[in-house]
């Protein structure tokens, strides 16, 4: 039986990855913080996962965990995930999104050198490493030029994976474009929109307040991105993971309202300067040809289906609350 260690196992993509690896017959271990609000949900969806308490910022604990679990693969999904919040917490962003990559890669190398046990390392990197790219779509060769603390922390991790791969470690960096699901927190625009639309549909709210409606993203389905990470463990390389289809925030809003039968949505949405960012990567669009050719990976559903699943989930959840 193969053993995986997942950081960020209680997060959106980590929880899907845990479920998929368990279904494929892996033993799954994960790192969770002591006061992790999403731990209960994880115990419901992946009850066989072995959870270890600890903090990503605690380097000694992290290295010890790698030695104790002696995994066949480490999937590093932990860290602060919000671009907007990284401006308020740049130092914590470095401590939990950048530095643990060094701790984990070093622990993999030491474990391999000491025991001969090969360890695959898969980094959940981000399209934010490309910043305001002139290249559209972005691919593995696109220059890494982040424009916010989150992107800079992910860029460090991405480069370090390349450095360890060059000295023989089985290390992959998956450059994940935005990926969404009903498990996405409302700090992300997609879930904020689907929950807001559900509240308007149910008569709980009258307006949706958003920032930049013109921002363009390549949004995929989070379980597909979890699958890409699992596939990358077997073939070390850098991989862009994206759908190759771009939509604006306004498109996402229109699709969400359409899912509850509202076509005339403009008067229901207000622009609020509080949600406009100091810098915003303008067009994110990824070319996942390498992942398709080398890993056989491709997205299973389109954005309309992603939106449909998220809106249906929120209408059901908030409808229950509205009638309680
Ligand atoms: P990110 O791409 O990882 O930062 O994911 P987000 O879902 O937080 O943001 C996606 C895009 O939506 C960014 O370009 C934001 O500027 C834009 N956006 C527009 N309105 C909002 C809002 O109200 N909240 C958030 N989080 N993003 C917004």
Coordinates of N, CA, C and O in Angstrom, one line a residue, residues 27-172:
X27 N -2.9 4.8 1.6 CA -3.0 5.2 3.0 C -2.8 6.8 3.0 O -1.8 7.2 2.4
X28 N -3.7 7.5 3.7 CA -3.5 9.0 3.6 C -3.3 9.6 5.0 O -4.1 9.3 5.9
X29 N -2.3 10.4 5.1 CA -2.0 11.1 6.3 C -2.1 12.6 6.0 O -1.8 13.0 4.9
X30 N -2.5 13.4 6.9 CA -2.6 14.9 6.7 C -2.3 15.7 7.9 O -2.4 15.3 9.0
X31 N -1.8 16.9 7.6 CA -1.5 17.8 8.6 C -2.7 18.8 8.8 O -3.1 19.4 7.8
X32 N -3.1 18.9 10.1 CA -4.2 19.9 10.3 C -3.8 20.8 11.5 O -3.0 20.3 12.4
X33 N -4.3 22.0 11.5 CA -4.0 22.9 12.7 C -4.9 22.5 13.8 O -6.0 21.9 13.6
X34 N -4.5 22.8 15.0 CA -5.3 22.4 16.2 C -6.7 23.0 16.1 O -7.7 22.2 16.3
X35 N -6.8 24.3 15.8 CA -8.2 24.9 15.8 C -8.6 25.0 14.3 O -8.9 26.0 13.8
X36 N -8.7 23.8 13.6 CA -9.1 23.8 12.2 C -10.6 23.6 12.1 O -11.1 22.5 12.4
X37 N -11.3 24.6 11.7 CA -12.8 24.6 11.7 C -13.3 23.5 10.7 O -14.4 23.0 10.8
X38 N -12.5 23.2 9.7 CA -12.9 22.3 8.6 C -12.6 20.8 8.9 O -12.8 20.0 8.0
X39 N -12.1 20.6 10.1 CA -11.7 19.2 10.4 C -12.9 18.2 10.5 O -12.8 17.1 10.0
X40 N -14.0 18.7 11.0 CA -15.2 17.9 11.2 C -15.7 17.5 9.8 O -16.0 16.3 9.6
X41 N -15.7 18.4 8.9 CA -16.2 18.1 7.5 C -15.3 17.0 6.9 O -15.8 16.1 6.3
X42 N -14.0 17.1 7.1 CA -13.0 16.1 6.6 C -13.3 14.8 7.2 O -13.2 13.7 6.5
X43 N -13.6 14.7 8.5 CA -13.8 13.4 9.1 C -15.1 12.8 8.5 O -15.2 11.6 8.5
X44 N -16.0 13.6 8.0 CA -17.2 13.1 7.3 C -16.8 12.6 5.9 O -17.3 11.5 5.5
X45 N -16.0 13.3 5.1 CA -15.8 12.9 3.7 C -14.6 12.0 3.5 O -14.6 11.2 2.6
X46 N -13.6 12.0 4.4 CA -12.4 11.1 4.3 C -12.1 10.5 5.7 O -11.0 10.8 6.2
X47 N -13.0 9.7 6.2 CA -12.9 9.3 7.6 C -11.6 8.4 7.9 O -11.1 8.3 9.0
X48 N -11.1 7.8 6.8 CA -9.9 6.9 7.0 C -8.6 7.7 7.0 O -7.6 7.1 7.3
X49 N -8.7 9.0 6.7 CA -7.4 9.7 6.7 C -6.9 9.9 8.1 O -7.7 10.1 9.1
X50 N -5.6 9.7 8.3 CA -5.0 9.9 9.6 C -4.5 11.3 9.8 O -3.7 11.8 9.0
X51 N -5.1 12.0 10.7 CA -4.8 13.4 10.9 C -3.8 13.7 12.0 O -3.8 13.1 13.1
X52 N -2.8 14.5 11.6 CA -1.7 14.9 12.6 C -1.8 16.4 12.9 O -1.9 17.2 11.9
X53 N -1.8 16.7 14.2 CA -1.9 18.1 14.5 C -0.6 18.8 14.4 O 0.4 18.2 14.8
X54 N -0.6 20.0 13.9 CA 0.7 20.7 13.8 C 0.5 22.0 12.9 O -0.6 22.1 12.3
X55 N 1.5 22.8 12.9 CA 1.4 24.0 12.1 C 2.5 24.0 11.0 O 3.7 23.6 11.3
X56 N 2.1 24.5 9.9 CA 3.1 24.5 8.8 C 4.3 25.4 9.1 O 5.4 25.2 8.6
X57 N 4.1 26.4 9.9 CA 5.2 27.3 10.3 C 6.2 26.7 11.2 O 7.3 27.2 11.5
X58 N 5.9 25.5 11.8 CA 6.7 24.8 12.7 C 7.6 23.8 11.9 O 7.3 22.7 11.7
X59 N 8.8 24.3 11.5 CA 9.7 23.5 10.6 C 10.1 22.2 11.3 O 10.1 21.2 10.6
X60 N 10.4 22.2 12.5 CA 10.9 21.0 13.2 C 9.8 19.9 13.2 O 10.1 18.8 12.9
X61 N 8.6 20.4 13.5 CA 7.5 19.4 13.6 C 7.2 18.8 12.2 O 6.9 17.7 12.0
X62 N 7.3 19.7 11.2 CA 7.0 19.3 9.8 C 8.0 18.2 9.3 O 7.7 17.2 8.8
X63 N 9.3 18.5 9.6 CA 10.4 17.5 9.2 C 10.2 16.2 10.0 O 10.4 15.1 9.4
X64 N 9.8 16.3 11.2 CA 9.6 15.1 12.1 C 8.5 14.3 11.5 O 8.5 13.0 11.4
X65 N 7.4 14.9 11.1 CA 6.3 14.3 10.5 C 6.6 13.5 9.3 O 6.2 12.3 9.1
X66 N 7.5 14.1 8.4 CA 7.9 13.4 7.2 C 8.7 12.1 7.6 O 8.4 11.0 7.0
X67 N 9.5 12.2 8.6 CA 10.3 11.0 9.0 C 9.4 10.0 9.6 O 9.5 8.8 9.4
X68 N 8.4 10.4 10.4 CA 7.5 9.4 11.1 C 6.6 8.7 10.1 O 6.4 7.5 10.2
X69 N 6.0 9.4 9.1 CA 5.1 8.9 8.2 C 5.8 8.1 7.1 O 5.4 7.1 6.5
X70 N 7.1 8.6 6.8 CA 7.9 8.0 5.7 C 7.0 7.8 4.4 O 6.9 6.6 3.9
X71 N 6.4 8.8 3.9 CA 5.4 8.7 2.8 C 6.1 8.3 1.5 O 7.3 8.6 1.3
X72 N 5.3 7.8 0.5 CA 5.8 7.6 -0.8 C 5.6 8.9 -1.6 O 6.3 9.1 -2.6
X73 N 4.6 9.7 -1.2 CA 4.4 11.0 -1.9 C 3.9 12.0 -0.9 O 3.2 11.7 0.0
X74 N 4.5 13.3 -1.1 CA 4.0 14.4 -0.3 C 3.3 15.4 -1.2 O 3.8 15.7 -2.3
X75 N 2.1 15.8 -0.8 CA 1.4 16.8 -1.6 C 1.3 18.0 -0.8 O 0.6 18.0 0.3
X76 N 1.9 19.1 -1.2 CA 1.9 20.3 -0.4 C 0.9 21.3 -0.9 O 1.1 22.1 -1.8
X77 N -0.3 21.3 -0.2 CA -1.4 22.2 -0.6 C -1.6 23.2 0.5 O -2.6 24.0 0.4
X78 N -0.8 23.2 1.6 CA -1.1 24.0 2.7 C -0.7 25.5 2.5 O 0.1 25.7 1.5
X79 N -1.1 26.4 3.3 CA -0.6 27.7 3.3 C -1.8 28.7 3.2 O -3.0 28.2 3.0
X80 N -1.5 30.0 3.2 CA -2.6 31.0 3.0 C -2.9 30.9 1.6 O -2.0 30.9 0.7
X81 N -4.2 31.0 1.2 CA -4.6 30.8 -0.2 C -5.2 32.0 -0.8 O -5.5 32.0 -1.9
X82 N -5.3 33.1 0.0 CA -6.0 34.3 -0.5 C -5.0 35.3 -1.0 O -4.2 35.8 -0.2
X83 N -5.1 35.7 -2.2 CA -4.3 36.8 -2.8 C -4.6 38.1 -2.0 O -3.7 38.8 -1.6
X84 N -5.9 38.4 -1.8 CA -6.3 39.6 -1.2 C -5.7 39.7 0.2 O -5.1 40.7 0.6
X85 N -5.8 38.6 1.0 CA -5.4 38.6 2.4 C -3.9 38.7 2.5 O -3.3 39.1 3.5
X86 N -3.1 38.2 1.4 CA -1.7 38.2 1.5 C -1.1 39.6 1.6 O 0.0 39.8 2.2
X87 N -1.8 40.6 1.2 CA -1.3 42.0 1.4 C -1.3 42.4 2.9 O -0.5 43.2 3.3
X88 N -2.3 41.9 3.6 CA -2.4 42.2 5.0 C -1.5 41.3 5.9 O -1.2 41.7 7.0
X89 N -1.1 40.1 5.3 CA -0.3 39.2 6.1 C 0.9 38.7 5.3 O 1.1 37.5 5.1
X90 N 1.8 39.6 4.8 CA 2.9 39.2 4.0 C 3.9 38.3 4.7 O 4.5 37.4 4.1
X91 N 4.1 38.5 6.0 CA 5.1 37.7 6.7 C 4.6 36.3 7.0 O 5.3 35.3 6.8
X92 N 3.3 36.3 7.4 CA 2.7 34.9 7.6 C 2.7 34.2 6.3 O 2.8 33.0 6.2
X93 N 2.4 34.9 5.2 CA 2.3 34.3 3.9 C 3.7 33.6 3.5 O 3.7 32.4 3.1
X94 N 4.8 34.3 3.8 CA 6.1 33.7 3.6 C 6.3 32.4 4.5 O 6.7 31.4 4.0
X95 N 5.9 32.6 5.7 CA 6.1 31.5 6.7 C 5.3 30.2 6.4 O 5.8 29.1 6.7
X96 N 4.1 30.4 5.9 CA 3.3 29.1 5.6 C 3.1 28.8 4.2 O 2.8 27.6 3.9
X97 N 3.4 29.7 3.3 CA 3.2 29.4 1.8 C 4.6 29.1 1.1 O 4.7 28.4 0.2
X98 N 5.6 29.8 1.6 CA 7.0 29.6 1.0 C 7.9 28.7 1.7 O 8.3 27.6 1.2
X99 N 8.2 29.0 3.0 CA 9.2 28.3 3.7 C 9.0 26.8 3.8 O 9.9 26.0 3.7
X100 N 7.7 26.3 4.1 CA 7.5 24.9 4.2 C 7.9 24.1 3.0 O 8.2 22.9 3.1
X101 N 7.9 24.7 1.8 CA 8.4 24.0 0.6 C 9.8 23.6 0.8 O 10.2 22.4 0.5
X102 N 10.6 24.5 1.4 CA 12.1 24.1 1.6 C 12.2 23.1 2.7 O 13.0 22.1 2.5
X103 N 11.4 23.2 3.7 CA 11.4 22.2 4.8 C 11.1 20.8 4.3 O 11.7 19.8 4.5
X104 N 10.0 20.8 3.5 CA 9.5 19.5 3.0 C 10.5 18.9 2.0 O 10.7 17.6 2.0
X105 N 11.0 19.7 1.0 CA 11.9 19.1 0.0 C 13.2 18.6 0.7 O 13.7 17.6 0.3
X106 N 13.7 19.4 1.7 CA 14.9 19.0 2.4 C 14.6 17.6 3.1 O 15.5 16.7 3.1
X107 N 13.4 17.5 3.7 CA 13.1 16.3 4.5 C 13.0 15.1 3.5 O 13.4 14.0 3.9
X108 N 12.4 15.3 2.3 CA 12.3 14.3 1.3 C 13.7 13.8 0.9 O 14.0 12.6 0.8
X109 N 14.6 14.7 0.7 CA 16.0 14.4 0.3 C 16.7 13.6 1.4 O 17.4 12.6 1.1
X110 N 16.6 14.1 2.6 CA 17.3 13.4 3.7 C 16.7 12.0 3.9 O 17.5 11.0 4.1
X111 N 15.4 11.9 3.8 CA 14.7 10.5 4.0 C 15.2 9.6 2.9 O 15.6 8.4 3.2
X112 N 15.3 10.1 1.7 CA 15.7 9.2 0.6 C 17.2 8.8 0.8 O 17.6 7.7 0.6
X113 N 18.0 9.8 1.2 CA 19.5 9.5 1.3 C 19.7 8.6 2.5 O 20.6 7.7 2.4
X114 N 18.9 8.7 3.5 CA 19.1 7.8 4.7 C 18.6 6.4 4.5 O 19.3 5.5 5.0
X115 N 17.5 6.3 3.9 CA 16.8 5.0 3.8 C 16.8 4.4 2.4 O 16.4 3.2 2.3
X116 N 17.1 5.2 1.4 CA 16.9 4.7 0.0 C 15.5 4.7 -0.4 O 15.2 4.3 -1.5
X117 N 14.6 5.2 0.4 CA 13.2 5.2 0.2 C 12.9 6.5 -0.7 O 13.0 7.6 -0.3
X118 N 12.5 6.3 -2.0 CA 12.2 7.5 -2.8 C 10.9 8.1 -2.5 O 9.9 7.4 -2.2
X119 N 10.9 9.4 -2.4 CA 9.7 10.2 -2.1 C 9.3 11.1 -3.2 O 10.2 11.9 -3.6
X120 N 8.1 11.0 -3.7 CA 7.6 12.0 -4.7 C 7.1 13.2 -4.0 O 6.5 13.1 -2.9
X121 N 7.4 14.4 -4.5 CA 6.9 15.7 -3.9 C 6.1 16.4 -5.0 O 6.6 16.6 -6.1
X122 N 4.9 16.8 -4.6 CA 4.0 17.5 -5.5 C 3.6 18.9 -4.9 O 3.0 18.9 -3.8
X123 N 4.0 19.9 -5.5 CA 3.7 21.3 -5.0 C 2.5 21.8 -5.7 O 2.4 21.8 -7.0
X124 N 1.5 22.3 -4.9 CA 0.4 23.0 -5.5 C 0.8 24.4 -5.7 O 0.7 25.3 -4.8
X125 N 1.3 24.7 -6.9 CA 1.6 26.1 -7.2 C 0.4 26.8 -7.8 O -0.7 26.3 -7.8
X126 N 0.6 28.0 -8.3 CA -0.5 28.9 -8.6 C -0.2 29.7 -9.8 O 0.9 30.2 -10.1
X127 N -1.3 30.0 -10.6 CA -1.2 30.9 -11.8 C -0.7 32.3 -11.3 O -0.2 33.1 -12.2
X128 N -0.9 32.6 -10.0 CA -0.4 33.9 -9.5 C 1.1 34.1 -9.7 O 1.6 35.2 -9.6
X129 N 1.9 33.0 -9.9 CA 3.3 33.2 -10.1 C 3.6 34.0 -11.4 O 4.6 34.6 -11.6
X130 N 2.6 34.0 -12.3 CA 2.8 34.7 -13.6 C 2.5 36.2 -13.5 O 2.9 37.0 -14.4
X131 N 1.8 36.7 -12.5 CA 1.4 38.1 -12.4 C 0.7 38.6 -13.6 O -0.1 38.0 -14.1
X132 N 1.2 39.8 -14.0 CA 0.5 40.5 -15.2 C 1.3 40.0 -16.4 O 2.0 40.7 -17.0
X133 N 1.0 38.8 -16.8 CA 1.7 38.3 -18.0 C 1.3 38.9 -19.3 O 0.1 39.1 -19.5
X134 N 2.3 39.1 -20.2 CA 2.0 39.5 -21.5 C 1.6 38.4 -22.4 O 1.0 38.5 -23.4
X135 N 1.9 37.2 -21.9 CA 1.6 36.0 -22.7 C 0.2 35.5 -22.4 O -0.1 35.3 -21.2
X136 N -0.6 35.3 -23.4 CA -1.9 34.7 -23.2 C -2.1 33.6 -24.3 O -2.0 34.0 -25.4
X137 N -2.3 32.4 -23.9 CA -2.4 31.8 -22.6 C -1.0 31.6 -22.0 O 0.0 31.7 -22.6
X138 N -1.0 31.4 -20.7 CA 0.2 31.1 -19.9 C 0.5 29.6 -20.0 O -0.4 28.8 -19.9
X139 N 1.8 29.3 -20.1 CA 2.2 27.9 -20.1 C 3.5 27.8 -19.2 O 3.9 28.8 -18.6
X140 N 4.0 26.6 -19.2 CA 5.2 26.3 -18.2 C 6.3 27.3 -18.5 O 7.1 27.6 -17.6
X141 N 6.5 27.7 -19.8 CA 7.7 28.5 -20.2 C 7.4 30.0 -19.9 O 8.3 30.8 -20.1
X142 N 6.2 30.4 -19.5 CA 5.9 31.8 -19.3 C 6.7 32.4 -18.1 O 6.9 31.7 -17.1
X143 N 7.3 33.6 -18.3 CA 8.1 34.1 -17.2 C 7.4 34.3 -15.9 O 6.2 34.6 -15.9
X144 N 8.1 33.9 -14.8 CA 7.5 34.0 -13.5 C 7.8 35.4 -13.0 O 8.9 35.8 -12.8
X145 N 6.7 36.2 -12.8 CA 6.8 37.6 -12.4 C 5.6 38.0 -11.5 O 4.7 38.7 -11.9
X146 N 5.6 37.5 -10.3 CA 4.4 37.7 -9.4 C 4.2 39.2 -9.0 O 5.2 39.9 -9.1
X147 N 3.0 39.5 -8.7 CA 2.7 40.9 -8.4 C 2.0 41.1 -7.0 O 1.5 42.1 -6.7
X148 N 2.1 40.0 -6.2 CA 1.5 40.2 -4.8 C 2.3 39.2 -3.9 O 2.9 38.3 -4.4
X149 N 2.2 39.4 -2.6 CA 3.0 38.5 -1.7 C 2.6 37.0 -1.8 O 3.5 36.2 -1.8
X150 N 1.4 36.7 -2.1 CA 1.0 35.3 -2.3 C 1.7 34.7 -3.5 O 2.3 33.6 -3.5
X151 N 1.7 35.5 -4.6 CA 2.3 35.0 -5.9 C 3.8 34.9 -5.7 O 4.5 33.9 -6.2
X152 N 4.4 35.8 -4.9 CA 5.9 35.7 -4.7 C 6.2 34.5 -3.8 O 7.2 33.8 -4.1
X153 N 5.4 34.2 -2.8 CA 5.7 33.0 -2.0 C 5.5 31.7 -2.9 O 6.4 30.8 -2.8
X154 N 4.5 31.7 -3.7 CA 4.4 30.5 -4.6 C 5.5 30.4 -5.6 O 5.9 29.3 -6.0
X155 N 6.0 31.6 -6.1 CA 7.1 31.6 -7.1 C 8.3 31.0 -6.4 O 9.0 30.2 -7.1
X156 N 8.6 31.3 -5.2 CA 9.8 30.7 -4.5 C 9.6 29.2 -4.4 O 10.6 28.5 -4.8
X157 N 8.5 28.7 -4.0 CA 8.2 27.3 -4.0 C 8.4 26.6 -5.3 O 9.0 25.6 -5.4
X158 N 7.9 27.3 -6.3 CA 8.0 26.7 -7.7 C 9.4 26.6 -8.1 O 9.9 25.5 -8.7
X159 N 10.2 27.6 -7.9 CA 11.7 27.6 -8.3 C 12.4 26.5 -7.5 O 13.3 25.8 -8.0
X160 N 12.1 26.4 -6.2 CA 12.8 25.4 -5.4 C 12.5 24.0 -5.8 O 13.4 23.2 -5.8
X161 N 11.3 23.7 -6.2 CA 10.9 22.4 -6.7 C 11.8 22.1 -8.0 O 12.4 21.0 -8.1
X162 N 12.0 23.1 -8.8 CA 12.8 22.9 -10.0 C 14.3 22.6 -9.6 O 14.9 21.7 -10.2
X163 N 14.7 23.3 -8.6 CA 16.1 23.1 -8.2 C 16.3 21.7 -7.6 O 17.3 21.0 -7.9
X164 N 15.4 21.2 -6.8 CA 15.5 19.9 -6.2 C 15.3 18.8 -7.3 O 15.9 17.7 -7.3
X165 N 14.5 19.1 -8.3 CA 14.3 18.1 -9.4 C 15.6 18.0 -10.2 O 16.0 16.9 -10.6
X166 N 16.3 19.1 -10.3 CA 17.5 19.1 -11.1 C 18.6 18.3 -10.4 O 19.5 17.8 -11.0
X167 N 18.5 18.1 -9.1 CA 19.5 17.2 -8.4 C 18.9 15.8 -8.1 O 19.3 15.1 -7.2
X168 N 17.8 15.5 -8.8 CA 17.4 14.1 -8.8 C 16.2 13.7 -7.9 O 15.8 12.6 -7.9
X169 N 15.6 14.8 -7.3 CA 14.4 14.4 -6.5 C 13.2 14.3 -7.5 O 13.1 15.1 -8.4
X170 N 12.2 13.4 -7.2 CA 11.0 13.3 -7.9 C 10.0 14.3 -7.6 O 9.1 14.1 -6.8
X171 N 10.3 15.6 -8.0 CA 9.5 16.7 -7.6 C 8.7 17.4 -8.7 O 9.3 17.7 -9.8
X172 N 7.4 17.6 -8.5 CA 6.6 18.3 -9.5 C 6.0 19.6 -9.0 O 5.7 19.6 -7.8

